[in-house]
Structure formats: C-alpha cells, structure tokens
GROMACS .gro file of C-alpha atoms in nm:
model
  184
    1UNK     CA    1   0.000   0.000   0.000
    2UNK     CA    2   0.316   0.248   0.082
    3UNK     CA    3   0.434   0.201  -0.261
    4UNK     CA    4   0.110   0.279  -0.449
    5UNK     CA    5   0.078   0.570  -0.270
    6UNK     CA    6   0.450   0.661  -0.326
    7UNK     CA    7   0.366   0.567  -0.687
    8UNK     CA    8   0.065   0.805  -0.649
    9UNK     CA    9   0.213   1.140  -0.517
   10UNK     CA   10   0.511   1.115  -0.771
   11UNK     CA   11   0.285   1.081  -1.068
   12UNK     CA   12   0.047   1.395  -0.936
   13UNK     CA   13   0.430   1.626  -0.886
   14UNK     CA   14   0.497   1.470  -1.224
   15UNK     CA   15   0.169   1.572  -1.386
   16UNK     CA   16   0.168   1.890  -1.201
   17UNK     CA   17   0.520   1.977  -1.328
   18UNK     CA   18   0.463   1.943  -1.713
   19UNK     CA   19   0.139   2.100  -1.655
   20UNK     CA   20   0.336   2.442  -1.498
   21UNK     CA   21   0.512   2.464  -1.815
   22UNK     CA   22   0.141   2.534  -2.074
   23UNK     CA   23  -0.026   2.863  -2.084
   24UNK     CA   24  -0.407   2.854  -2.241
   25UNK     CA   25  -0.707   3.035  -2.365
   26UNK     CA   26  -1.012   2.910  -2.488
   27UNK     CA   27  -1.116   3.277  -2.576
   28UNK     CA   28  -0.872   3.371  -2.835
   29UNK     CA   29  -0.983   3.634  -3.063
   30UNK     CA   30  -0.894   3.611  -3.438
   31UNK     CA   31  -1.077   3.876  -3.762
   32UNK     CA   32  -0.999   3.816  -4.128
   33UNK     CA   33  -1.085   4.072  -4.368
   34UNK     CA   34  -1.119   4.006  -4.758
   35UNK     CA   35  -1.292   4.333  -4.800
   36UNK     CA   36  -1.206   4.526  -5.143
   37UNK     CA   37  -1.207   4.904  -5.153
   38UNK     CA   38  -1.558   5.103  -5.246
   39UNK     CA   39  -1.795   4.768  -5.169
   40UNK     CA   40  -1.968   4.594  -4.848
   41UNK     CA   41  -1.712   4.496  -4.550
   42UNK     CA   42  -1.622   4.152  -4.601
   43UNK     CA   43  -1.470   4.121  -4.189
   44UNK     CA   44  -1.550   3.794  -3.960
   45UNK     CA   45  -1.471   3.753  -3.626
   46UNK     CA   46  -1.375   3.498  -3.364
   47UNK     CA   47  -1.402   3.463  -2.958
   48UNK     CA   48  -1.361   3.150  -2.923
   49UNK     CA   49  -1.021   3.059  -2.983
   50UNK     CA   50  -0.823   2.775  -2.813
   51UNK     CA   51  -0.461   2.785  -2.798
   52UNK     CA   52  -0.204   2.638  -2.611
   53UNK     CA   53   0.192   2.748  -2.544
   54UNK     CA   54   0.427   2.543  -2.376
   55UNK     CA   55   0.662   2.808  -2.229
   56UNK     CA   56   0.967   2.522  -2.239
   57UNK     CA   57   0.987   2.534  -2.621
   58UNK     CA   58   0.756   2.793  -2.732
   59UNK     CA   59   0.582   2.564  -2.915
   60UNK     CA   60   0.222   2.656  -2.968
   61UNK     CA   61  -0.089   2.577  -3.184
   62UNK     CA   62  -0.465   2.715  -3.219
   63UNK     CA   63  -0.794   2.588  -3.301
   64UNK     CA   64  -1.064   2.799  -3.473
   65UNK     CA   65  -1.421   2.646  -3.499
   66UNK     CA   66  -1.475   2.791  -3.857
   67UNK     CA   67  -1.839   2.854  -3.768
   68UNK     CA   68  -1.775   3.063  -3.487
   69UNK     CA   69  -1.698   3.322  -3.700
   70UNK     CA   70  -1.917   3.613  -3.698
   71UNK     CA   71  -1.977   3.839  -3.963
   72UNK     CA   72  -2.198   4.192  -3.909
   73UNK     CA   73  -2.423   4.031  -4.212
   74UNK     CA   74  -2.616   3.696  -4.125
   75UNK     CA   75  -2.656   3.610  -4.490
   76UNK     CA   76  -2.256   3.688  -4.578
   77UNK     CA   77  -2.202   3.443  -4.288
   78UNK     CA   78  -2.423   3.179  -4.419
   79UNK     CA   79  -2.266   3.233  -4.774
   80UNK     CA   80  -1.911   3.187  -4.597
   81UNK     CA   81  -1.980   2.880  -4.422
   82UNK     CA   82  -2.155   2.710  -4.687
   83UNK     CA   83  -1.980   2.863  -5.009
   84UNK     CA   84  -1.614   2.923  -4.889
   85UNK     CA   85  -1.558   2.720  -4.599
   86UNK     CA   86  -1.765   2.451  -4.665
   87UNK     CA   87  -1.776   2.451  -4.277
   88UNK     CA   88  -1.964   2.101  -4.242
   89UNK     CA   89  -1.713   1.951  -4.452
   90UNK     CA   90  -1.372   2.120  -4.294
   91UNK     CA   91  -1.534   2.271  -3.965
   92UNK     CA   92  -1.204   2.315  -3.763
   93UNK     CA   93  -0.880   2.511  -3.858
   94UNK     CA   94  -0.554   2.487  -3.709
   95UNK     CA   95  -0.215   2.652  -3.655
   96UNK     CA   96   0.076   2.465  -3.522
   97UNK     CA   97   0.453   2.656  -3.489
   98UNK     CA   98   0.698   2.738  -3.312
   99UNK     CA   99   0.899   3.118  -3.159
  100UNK     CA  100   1.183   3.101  -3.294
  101UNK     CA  101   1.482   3.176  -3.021
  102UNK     CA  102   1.191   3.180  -2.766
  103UNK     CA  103   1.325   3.197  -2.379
  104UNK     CA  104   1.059   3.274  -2.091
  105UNK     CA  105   1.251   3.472  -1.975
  106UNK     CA  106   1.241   3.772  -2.201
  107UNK     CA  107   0.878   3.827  -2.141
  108UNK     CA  108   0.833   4.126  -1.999
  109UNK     CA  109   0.508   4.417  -2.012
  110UNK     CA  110   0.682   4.579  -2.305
  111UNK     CA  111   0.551   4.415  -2.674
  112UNK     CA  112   0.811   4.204  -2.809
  113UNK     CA  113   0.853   4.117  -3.117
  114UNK     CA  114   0.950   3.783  -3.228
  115UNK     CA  115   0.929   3.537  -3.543
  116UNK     CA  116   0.768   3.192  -3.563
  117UNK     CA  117   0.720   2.886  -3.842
  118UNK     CA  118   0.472   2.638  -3.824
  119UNK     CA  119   0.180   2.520  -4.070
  120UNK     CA  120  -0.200   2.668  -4.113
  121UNK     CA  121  -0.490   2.427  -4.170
  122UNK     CA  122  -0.799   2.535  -4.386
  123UNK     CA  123  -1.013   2.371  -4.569
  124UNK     CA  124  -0.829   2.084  -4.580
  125UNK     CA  125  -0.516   2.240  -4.679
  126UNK     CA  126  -0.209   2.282  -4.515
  127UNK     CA  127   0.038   2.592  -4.570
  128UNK     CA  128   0.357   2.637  -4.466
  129UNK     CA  129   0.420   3.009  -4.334
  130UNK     CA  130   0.804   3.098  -4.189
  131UNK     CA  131   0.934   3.409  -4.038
  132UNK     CA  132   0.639   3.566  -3.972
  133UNK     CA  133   0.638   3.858  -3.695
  134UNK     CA  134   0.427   3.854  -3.365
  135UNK     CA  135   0.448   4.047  -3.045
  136UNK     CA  136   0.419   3.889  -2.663
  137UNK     CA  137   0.348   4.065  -2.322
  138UNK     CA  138   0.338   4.006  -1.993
  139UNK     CA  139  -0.060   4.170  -1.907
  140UNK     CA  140  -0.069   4.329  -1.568
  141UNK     CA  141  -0.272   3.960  -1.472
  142UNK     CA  142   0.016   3.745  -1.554
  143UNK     CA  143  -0.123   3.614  -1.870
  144UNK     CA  144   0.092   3.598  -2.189
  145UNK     CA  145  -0.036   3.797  -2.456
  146UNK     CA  146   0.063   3.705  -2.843
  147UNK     CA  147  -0.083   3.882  -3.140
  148UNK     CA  148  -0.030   3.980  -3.449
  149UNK     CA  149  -0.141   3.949  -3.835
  150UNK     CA  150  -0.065   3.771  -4.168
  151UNK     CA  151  -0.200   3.746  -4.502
  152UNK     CA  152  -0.271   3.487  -4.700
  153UNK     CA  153  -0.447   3.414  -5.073
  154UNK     CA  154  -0.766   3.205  -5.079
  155UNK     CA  155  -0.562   3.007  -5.380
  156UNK     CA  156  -0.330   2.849  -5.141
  157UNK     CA  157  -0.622   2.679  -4.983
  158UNK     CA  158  -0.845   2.607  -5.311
  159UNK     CA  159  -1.104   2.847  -5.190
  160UNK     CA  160  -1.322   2.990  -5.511
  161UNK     CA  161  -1.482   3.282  -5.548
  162UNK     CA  162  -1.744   3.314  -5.774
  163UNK     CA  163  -1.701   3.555  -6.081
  164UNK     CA  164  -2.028   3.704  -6.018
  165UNK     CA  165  -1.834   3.912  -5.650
  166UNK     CA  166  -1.461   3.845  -5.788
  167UNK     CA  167  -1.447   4.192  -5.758
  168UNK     CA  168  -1.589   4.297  -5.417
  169UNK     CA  169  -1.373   4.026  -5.208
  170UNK     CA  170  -0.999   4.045  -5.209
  171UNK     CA  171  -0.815   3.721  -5.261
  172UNK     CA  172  -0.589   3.805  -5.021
  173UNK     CA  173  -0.727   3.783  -4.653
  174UNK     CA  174  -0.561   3.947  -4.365
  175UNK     CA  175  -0.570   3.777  -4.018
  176UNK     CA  176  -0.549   3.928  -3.710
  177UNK     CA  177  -0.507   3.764  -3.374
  178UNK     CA  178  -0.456   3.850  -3.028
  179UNK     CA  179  -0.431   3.547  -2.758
  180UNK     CA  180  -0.455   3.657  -2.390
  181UNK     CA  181  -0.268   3.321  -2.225
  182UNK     CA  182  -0.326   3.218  -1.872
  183UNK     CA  183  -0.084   2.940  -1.685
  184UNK     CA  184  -0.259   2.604  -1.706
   0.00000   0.00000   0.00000
C-alpha cells in the first residue's frame, strides 16, 4: 500500500510539473478581412479561440471552430460557411509553430517582437508560413499575450470565389489575432 501511494504522489508532482510549463485560452480572438475598396465589409470575427503554449519550447498551436466566425451580415455568414468554408465539410482550422529563439525569460510588459514557423490548416489544406512577426506581453494579470497578423491568398487553400463578386472580395485575406494566455 506504501508504494502505491508513493507511486501516487510522484505521478500527481509529475503531472503537475509538465502542466506548470502550458499557458491557455479558450477565448482567443482572431478577424480576417477580404474586403475590397468602395464595396460591403467583407470582416468575420472569432471569440472562441483555443490555444495552447508550452513556455519550455515555445511551441504553440490554435484551433478555430470555422463557424464561430461572426460576420456583421447573417446572410454573408451563411454564404461563408456554406460557399467558402464549406464549414460542415472542414469545420475546424488549425495553426501549429513554433517562436523562434523563444526563452521565458524575455517576457516582460513591453511588446516584443518575435518570429515563428509552423503550418496553417484550412479547408483541408495545409500551408507552410516561416518568419512571420508577432508580439508577446506580460498583461498586468500574468497572462501571456501574443498577437499579431498575416495574409494569406484564398488560392493556397483552393477556396473559389465566384465571378459574379470576384471583384468585391480580395483574394488576399488578412488575419489578425490576439491570444490573452493564462498558466494552465
């Protein structure tokens, strides 16, 4: 009985340990944009964003429920999900990288700005993306904050737009994120 519960308490410190070393949200906040100049916003938006860091590696990765994106017009969103997306089909996407250089230790309340690789999921594509800027924060609550933007083409992910609005959304979307990370 002494060594089960020997066996016990060194699995909890164990568990406990690698635990100390994730930060999560589950409220993440990520917008696109495809809007083109002189016609209707084209803007979606996210709350509901789960991402993970482990602070040993700064490895991280996210996971967007692609209908939780919210768009100011309820038939643009329904066009989106079913035309674009195909959101029953490919309802989930993902980001998986890495900071480069990352050390916990540089975190501080000041924006930093740092460079990650990984690979973004959509629509059952993968991309590669490399270099790409971020910044990270220390909030006044102890959570680590990342955010930043990036751009990518709807080609890259065999998304079609109709010819009919070829011209009123950009096939370039820009992606903003911000990720306000609490220790797990």
């Amino acid at each position: 009985m002494k060594k089960i519960l020997i066996v016990f308490t060194l699995l909890l410190f164990t568990i406990s340990g690698i635990s100390q070393n994730k930060y999560l949200t589950k409220t993440g906040h990520v917008t696109f944009e495809a809007s083109v100049p002189s016609f209707e916003e084209v803007k979606a938006t996210n709350n509901s964003t789960t991402v993970i860091l482990n602070i040993e590696n700064g490895q991280f990765a996210a996971l967007v429920f692609v209908k939780g994106f919210r768009f100011k017009n309820a038939l643009m969103e329904e066009h989106f999900n079913e035309n674009y997306a195909e959101s029953d089909n490919y309802p989930k996407a993902n980001f998986k990288g890495e900071i480069k250089d990352f050390d916990i230790n540089n975190i501080n309340e000041t924006n930093t700005k740092v460079y990650y690789n990984g690979t973004l999921e959509f629509h059952g594509k993968t991309k590669a993306v490399s270099n790409l800027p971020m910044t990270i924060h220390l909030s006044d609550n102890n959570e680590i904050v990342l955010s930043g933007a990036l751009k990518v083409n709807v080609d890259d992910f065999d998304i079609d737009i109709p010819k009919v609005v070829s011209n009123k959304v950009s096939k370039q979307v820009e992606i903003e994120y911000n990720f306000p990370l609490k220790k797990k």
